[in-house]
Each structure stands twice: as structure tokens, then as C-alpha cells.
Amino acid sequence: MKKITLLAIAALMTLSIGNLSAQIRSDYRQKVMNWTRTASRIDNRFFTLYTDEAKRIADNLVLYQLDSGAWPKNIYFPGEITAEQHKRISESKKHLGNGTIDNGSTTTEIIYLSKVYNVTREKKYKQAALKGIKYLLKAQYKNGGWPQFYPNAKGYARHITYNDNAMINVMKLLRDIYECEPLYWYVPQELREKAKTAFDKGVECILATQVIQLALDKGVECILKTQVKQNGKLTVWCAQHDFESLAPVKARAYELPSLSGQESDNIVLLLMDIPNPSPEIIAAVENAIAWFEKSKIEGIRLEYYRNAEGKRDYRVVSCEKCPPMWARFYDLDSNRPFFSDRDGIKKYDISQIGHERRTGYSWYNRDGSTVLSRYKMWKRELDGKSGRPEGRAVNRYGNPRM
């Protein structure tokens, strides 16, 4: 493989520019890896230093984009595409039911194409990104939520989906566009002006106006509506909610209705990033923080080992000075952490489920600590102790708020 390709591989894997010879994969284009994780780790210098390789991947994204504007999930876009595969992919563009925001799909592709367009100014990348943004606006329910798949979703794919941060990824992208994050300078100004006008007039139909600001506002409204009450008190959220009733619902057999100690993390972080929060948003955050404090699990850690069959496994052991953990699922009524195999039966000890589900799913996390830490700063800002001017005249990117 030519030296320039090796260097591009190194940059893509975000290795140090001064250490390009380390850990280079010669099978980069053939080895299937996790695209969304890989894309998130790409150093911005890659797009400038190795533009041809960045464009090759972007061309694959354009090829795979469905006629709806979305992308299918679990595709390794940096892979080489044969002539036969190219034909098959082109023919599949009409399979609109494959369009999704699950596993970082569609939002990851819009971000990548925006970065390539910023360097190349080639119209096809801009058009594909804008088509993707319009898809996100069109996919939003009237109540403000987003389904996992759109259109023609069936089963749990129809439900409002916080699982794996699907809806939150969309809202973060829309927020960045509305707040004029430099990466999205190419989004037409009239969309931002329409967004402000629509907000002031209280326009309710995002599908009719297609404005980004209202989509974000309706998304926040949906979050507030879906916050679960336990014994009459607001807590956190389920990983997915019914697209009509907004009630907590199951997804896969082992993803039962619950209070989520994982997906709720990023929901609270998003709410705390909203400037000049309403009393409803403040109440949502305060109640969620109270739940995180109440539900943290202290004095344990996960100990990994090889079981009798030589397979990697883990068990929960005592630990006096370890940071707190949170379970993925908590019972809606008792708030007791639970686990489940593919039979959908609740178990209250991780050792009671089989090896396949125990090691093949994320049951514990420490992300709640990030939420609690961010809350302290948010509380100081809210109390006026940070010195930030009232009304926050500029957004996070230094641009005047409209």
C-alpha cells in the first residue's frame, strides 16, 4: 500500500501526527469496524491533509444515502465498493424503511459530509447533508419526538427513542445548526430566520414549516412530557416511549419498560445546556438529579475474569472507595435495579442472567457522575453566581441569539 494511504489510515484512526508509524492497519479498507465510533474519532486535520481519502468516504456516504435523505445503520462506509456492490447499493436507495437515527445513523453522516464540504466546497456533499437535515425534520412526530426508523416503521421502531441517545443526537445536531455552529455555515440563513419567526408565532406543525428551532423546542417539550413519575414524583426517562401515549414501553425482549440509568444521562445534560430554562425545565432537571442521587449504587465494582469455559466474564464485587455506579434499568414502581435475558424475565442480580446477555449488553455505567458534576455548575449559573449576563445574549459559539 502506498505511503500516502498508510498516512491517511493513521490520521483516520486519530493517531498522533508525529507518530504516524504506530499501530497502522493495512486492512483499513477491508476490515469492518464500527463506523460511528470511527467517525467520531477522526481528527479534523484528516480532512485537510488527506482530502482525497476523505472524499472517497464521502462519496460512499452519498451513494448509500436513501431517497428519503436518511442512511441505513451498521454500514462500514470507509470500505471499498466493487462495481457489483455499487449497483446493488444504488438499487436499494428506494428502500426507505431502512432509514434510521439508531446507532448514530444519519446524524453521523451529516456531520462527516459537512466537514468534507467545508474543505472541498463540492456541492454534492452540501446537498446530501441538507437532504439529511430535511429528513430529520420530516421524521419528527407532531408531539416532538423522533422514532427509531422513518418512514414505515413497525413494532418498537415506531416509538420515541432515547435508547443509545438516538433522539438526543438529533436534537444536538439541530441545536448546533440553529446556534450557527461554524461547521454548518452553509445552512440557508432563511431557515434560521423562519425558525425564530415560527417560535414567536407559536407555529405547531414542524412538518409544514420545516424550521429547525421549532423542531428543537418541540423535542424539549416531548422530553418534559415523557419524564416518568414514580409515586407521584418526577424521576427520569425510559429508553423508549410509546409514540402516541408517551408511556414507557419495551423494545427488545430484554429491554423492558423501566427508568433508564443510562439514556437519562444525556437527556439531563441536554436540558442543562438550554439557556434561560423555563420553570418546567428547571423542575425536570432538579427532579432527575434527585433521582440520580437516590439511585446511585455505591460500594461495588465489576471484576472481570475467565470462566470455566475460558470465556471473558465479570461479577460484581465489593469496593470501598470506588466511584458510584448506576444500573441500566430500574423498576418503574420499586426503583430496584433489574436485569433480563432474552426471555424477558426480570432478575435482580446480574449473576442470574446468562453469559451471553450479561457480557453482550451494558448493564452498569458511571455516567451519572458526569451529570451530578455538571449540575453543580448549572446550579451556580442558575443562581447568578457565574457572572454570566442575564438573558445570555450569545450562544455557545459566540453568535448573537435571535
XYZ file of C-alpha atoms in Angstrom:
402
model
C 0.000 0.000 0.000
C 1.301 3.419 -0.872
C 2.739 5.638 1.843
C 0.030 8.288 1.438
C -2.669 5.665 2.058
C -0.902 4.494 5.193
C -0.697 8.058 6.439
C -4.370 8.576 5.736
C -5.204 5.456 7.693
C -3.198 6.721 10.622
C -4.945 10.076 10.535
C -8.342 8.434 10.262
C -7.672 6.399 13.361
C -6.667 9.674 15.111
C -3.129 8.633 15.841
C -0.663 11.363 16.645
C 0.529 13.210 13.538
C 4.020 12.884 14.944
C 3.680 9.142 15.366
C 2.168 8.015 12.078
C 4.021 4.735 12.011
C 2.385 3.423 15.171
C -0.415 0.840 15.034
C -1.288 1.401 11.341
C -3.793 -1.082 9.968
C -3.001 -2.288 6.497
C -6.504 -3.766 6.181
C -8.300 -0.492 6.906
C -10.490 -0.564 3.803
C -11.338 -4.236 4.112
C -11.659 -4.648 7.891
C -15.202 -3.872 9.010
C -15.172 -1.642 12.092
C -17.763 0.477 13.878
C -18.388 3.446 11.571
C -19.990 5.842 14.047
C -17.224 5.269 16.576
C -14.551 5.620 13.910
C -16.097 8.807 12.511
C -16.255 10.420 15.943
C -12.524 9.845 16.407
C -11.379 11.314 13.103
C -9.034 14.224 13.670
C -10.135 17.348 11.781
C -6.674 17.510 10.191
C -7.563 14.388 8.235
C -9.964 16.335 6.005
C -7.290 18.867 5.046
C -4.217 16.646 4.867
C -5.868 13.658 3.191
C -8.726 15.252 1.277
C -8.849 12.621 -1.476
C -9.382 9.831 1.047
C -11.939 11.924 2.929
C -13.793 12.483 -0.361
C -13.706 8.781 -1.202
C -15.515 8.016 2.036
C -17.914 10.942 1.486
C -18.732 9.594 -1.967
C -19.647 6.295 -0.329
C -21.966 8.183 2.019
C -23.657 9.908 -0.920
C -24.054 6.555 -2.646
C -25.615 4.908 0.401
C -27.986 7.806 1.173
C -31.586 6.716 0.729
C -34.055 8.678 -1.358
C -35.654 9.817 1.914
C -32.426 11.580 2.908
C -31.561 9.128 5.697
C -28.902 6.441 5.934
C -29.198 2.794 6.954
C -27.365 1.649 10.071
C -24.421 -0.660 10.665
C -22.710 0.121 7.352
C -18.923 0.483 7.305
C -18.688 3.367 4.839
C -14.853 3.512 4.512
C -14.853 0.055 2.922
C -14.027 -0.484 -0.729
C -17.061 -0.813 -3.013
C -16.955 -3.083 -6.048
C -18.872 -2.382 -9.264
C -21.353 -5.115 -8.381
C -21.862 -3.680 -4.892
C -22.263 -0.186 -6.359
C -25.137 -1.405 -8.497
C -26.819 -3.174 -5.601
C -26.490 -0.144 -3.321
C -27.918 2.167 -5.986
C -30.923 -0.101 -6.381
C -31.523 -0.162 -2.610
C -31.873 3.626 -2.298
C -35.635 3.255 -2.651
C -35.838 1.033 0.435
C -36.940 3.947 2.594
C -37.820 1.763 5.561
C -34.108 1.315 6.247
C -33.691 4.998 7.137
C -32.869 5.404 10.830
C -31.319 7.502 13.599
C -30.376 4.358 15.539
C -26.722 3.682 16.401
C -25.753 7.242 15.431
C -27.009 6.835 11.875
C -27.882 9.879 9.728
C -26.534 12.405 12.268
C -23.013 10.963 11.937
C -23.211 11.110 8.146
C -24.463 14.730 8.144
C -21.569 15.777 10.393
C -18.984 13.978 8.246
C -20.340 15.407 4.969
C -20.372 18.899 6.487
C -16.686 18.567 7.356
C -15.832 17.417 3.838
C -17.878 20.216 2.286
C -16.104 22.797 4.437
C -12.803 21.715 2.892
C -13.815 20.914 -0.700
C -16.855 23.179 -1.344
C -18.174 20.450 -3.649
C -21.934 20.926 -3.980
C -22.832 17.217 -3.852
C -21.698 16.967 -0.232
C -23.673 20.050 0.787
C -26.781 18.785 -0.992
C -26.544 15.382 0.693
C -26.128 16.973 4.142
C -29.081 19.322 3.630
C -31.177 16.392 2.404
C -30.306 14.572 5.611
C -31.277 17.575 7.766
C -34.635 17.812 5.993
C -35.172 14.111 6.661
C -34.697 14.690 10.403
C -37.269 17.483 10.362
C -39.739 15.383 8.414
C -39.297 12.351 10.657
C -40.318 14.230 13.804
C -43.697 13.369 15.320
C -46.178 16.173 15.931
C -45.650 15.723 19.656
C -41.940 16.495 19.222
C -40.373 13.037 19.454
C -38.453 11.014 16.880
C -38.980 7.329 16.040
C -36.043 4.972 15.663
C -36.873 4.358 11.979
C -38.761 6.506 9.483
C -40.814 6.077 7.384
C -42.840 2.848 7.532
C -41.584 1.899 10.996
C -43.137 -1.121 12.657
C -43.074 -2.559 16.174
C -40.853 -0.817 18.701
C -39.098 1.087 15.892
C -42.144 3.405 15.821
C -41.654 4.513 19.397
C -39.980 7.716 20.569
C -36.443 6.508 21.107
C -33.936 7.762 23.687
C -32.160 4.394 23.565
C -28.488 4.744 22.566
C -29.089 8.536 22.516
C -30.927 8.350 19.179
C -33.267 11.320 19.743
C -30.669 13.303 21.714
C -28.142 13.005 18.860
C -30.730 14.546 16.529
C -31.536 17.379 18.907
C -27.858 18.210 19.485
C -27.335 18.445 15.724
C -30.374 20.689 15.265
C -29.240 22.882 18.142
C -25.784 23.304 16.607
C -27.341 24.298 13.278
C -29.739 26.774 14.880
C -26.996 28.322 17.014
C -24.806 28.867 13.938
C -22.028 26.455 14.844
C -19.361 27.289 12.206
C -19.432 23.793 10.701
C -22.975 24.462 9.437
C -22.441 27.935 7.974
C -23.857 26.704 4.664
C -27.358 26.061 6.026
C -29.521 28.807 4.441
C -29.990 31.824 6.683
C -33.672 31.974 5.852
C -34.176 28.698 7.724
C -32.828 30.311 10.904
C -34.983 33.390 10.368
C -38.043 31.205 9.796
C -37.150 29.271 12.940
C -37.294 32.420 15.065
C -40.482 33.650 13.374
C -42.119 30.253 13.862
C -41.112 30.218 17.537
C -42.576 33.691 18.141
C -45.832 32.828 16.402
C -46.128 29.504 18.205
C -46.287 27.516 14.983
C -47.042 23.928 15.941
C -46.595 21.990 12.739
C -42.882 21.386 12.189
C -43.616 19.310 9.104
C -45.268 22.300 7.433
C -42.715 24.948 8.328
C -39.577 22.785 8.341
C -37.758 25.097 10.699
C -35.019 23.901 12.954
C -35.704 25.978 16.046
C -39.283 24.754 16.398
C -38.121 21.161 15.946
C -35.741 21.610 18.880
C -38.405 23.268 21.039
C -40.905 20.507 20.317
C -38.248 17.933 21.146
C -37.727 19.535 24.561
C -41.494 19.595 25.048
C -41.595 15.861 24.322
C -38.823 15.213 26.852
C -40.791 17.035 29.542
C -43.946 15.085 28.680
C -42.203 11.711 28.862
C -40.430 12.215 32.203
C -41.726 9.346 34.316
C -43.453 9.812 37.664
C -42.790 7.334 40.449
C -45.107 7.556 43.441
C -46.283 10.941 42.170
C -42.759 12.392 41.829
C -40.913 13.108 38.579
C -37.836 10.936 38.070
C -36.075 10.205 34.772
C -36.948 8.507 31.479
C -37.413 5.109 29.896
C -35.193 4.142 26.977
C -38.215 4.326 24.688
C -41.753 5.701 24.955
C -44.948 4.912 23.069
C -45.290 7.226 20.080
C -48.909 8.030 20.932
C -49.482 7.604 24.670
C -45.869 8.583 25.577
C -45.850 5.795 28.206
C -42.674 3.759 28.856
C -42.570 0.716 26.578
C -40.322 -2.253 25.864
C -38.088 -2.639 22.839
C -36.162 -5.891 22.532
C -37.185 -8.756 24.821
C -34.600 -7.805 27.468
C -35.267 -4.048 27.184
C -38.315 -3.815 29.421
C -40.219 -0.678 30.451
C -38.081 0.936 33.126
C -36.345 4.021 34.426
C -33.111 4.252 32.464
C -29.943 4.906 34.408
C -28.045 5.303 31.144
C -30.135 7.022 28.462
C -31.362 9.554 31.033
C -27.793 10.875 31.445
C -27.629 12.698 28.151
C -31.225 13.872 28.415
C -30.431 15.765 31.615
C -27.186 17.124 30.163
C -29.121 18.448 27.164
C -31.735 20.122 29.380
C -28.996 21.773 31.439
C -27.492 23.229 28.274
C -30.661 25.133 27.384
C -30.210 28.876 28.051
C -32.768 30.692 30.200
C -34.585 27.462 31.146
C -38.297 27.616 31.863
C -39.659 26.629 35.299
C -40.731 23.320 33.743
C -37.206 22.561 32.518
C -35.717 23.532 35.896
C -38.175 21.237 37.665
C -37.347 18.403 35.262
C -33.613 18.778 35.950
C -33.987 19.096 39.725
C -36.191 16.007 39.931
C -33.896 13.997 37.674
C -30.864 14.961 39.772
C -32.701 13.881 42.917
C -33.318 10.520 41.244
C -29.658 10.141 40.227
C -28.588 10.857 43.808
C -31.148 8.431 45.198
C -30.380 5.668 42.693
C -26.595 5.581 42.678
C -25.071 2.274 43.692
C -22.051 2.603 45.950
C -19.522 0.119 47.259
C -19.274 -2.105 44.187
C -17.209 -2.584 41.042
C -17.126 -5.049 38.155
C -14.398 -7.679 38.349
C -13.510 -9.328 35.031
C -12.229 -12.892 34.798
C -12.152 -16.018 32.597
C -14.886 -18.518 33.415
C -14.586 -22.303 33.381
C -15.122 -22.310 29.606
C -12.340 -19.804 29.077
C -14.767 -17.017 28.177
C -14.403 -13.466 29.419
C -16.972 -12.760 32.124
C -17.471 -10.455 35.080
C -19.017 -10.388 38.523
C -19.997 -7.665 40.962
C -17.659 -7.389 43.958
C -17.404 -5.082 46.943
C -15.242 -1.970 46.714
C -14.976 0.597 49.489
C -13.519 3.580 47.618
C -14.826 3.075 44.085
C -16.934 5.814 42.439
C -20.684 5.191 42.307
C -22.369 3.236 39.530
C -25.860 3.226 38.066
C -27.788 0.305 36.630
C -29.149 0.486 33.112
C -32.702 -0.366 34.166
C -34.671 0.392 37.339
C -38.122 -0.959 38.134
C -40.830 1.619 37.420
C -42.534 1.047 40.781
C -39.871 -0.078 43.242
C -36.856 1.653 41.647
C -34.944 -1.588 42.129
C -32.206 -2.299 39.534
C -33.026 -5.282 37.358
C -31.553 -7.327 34.526
C -33.042 -9.644 31.924
C -32.220 -12.410 29.488
C -33.824 -12.754 26.082
C -36.801 -14.419 27.791
C -37.827 -11.008 29.161
C -37.992 -12.181 32.780
C -36.746 -9.675 35.362
C -33.809 -10.730 37.513
C -32.432 -8.670 40.377
C -28.880 -9.968 40.328
C -26.586 -9.764 37.275
C -25.329 -13.290 38.030
C -28.845 -14.655 37.441
C -28.828 -13.960 33.700
C -26.885 -15.932 31.137
C -23.346 -15.241 29.998
C -24.475 -14.149 26.510
C -26.647 -11.247 27.728
C -24.506 -10.413 30.756
C -21.439 -9.771 28.628
C -23.258 -8.690 25.461
C -25.044 -5.637 26.875
C -24.156 -2.634 29.002
C -25.878 -3.152 32.374
C -23.896 -0.733 34.543
C -22.330 2.680 33.967
C -20.693 5.550 35.827
C -22.027 8.340 33.588
C -24.300 9.639 36.313
C -21.218 11.188 37.919
C -20.862 13.466 34.894
C -24.476 14.543 35.310
C -24.037 15.326 39.007
C -20.821 17.243 38.355
C -22.381 19.303 35.552
C -25.386 20.007 37.776
C -23.232 21.852 40.319
C -22.045 24.258 37.608
C -25.557 24.594 36.170
C -26.937 25.406 39.621
C -24.344 28.139 40.161
C -25.186 29.650 36.783
C -28.873 29.475 37.573
C -28.327 31.247 40.871
C -26.403 34.014 39.113
C -23.056 33.162 40.709
C -21.189 32.615 37.449
C -21.281 36.267 36.404
C -22.992 35.408 33.131
C -25.154 38.307 31.905
C -28.868 37.763 32.368
C -30.522 36.641 29.153
C -27.302 35.164 27.697
C -27.054 37.406 24.646
C -24.772 34.993 22.774
C -24.934 31.244 22.303
C -22.199 28.662 22.898
C -20.480 29.621 19.664
C -20.358 33.359 20.368
C -23.132 34.143 17.896
C -25.940 36.561 18.854
C -29.169 34.817 19.776
C -32.093 35.593 17.534
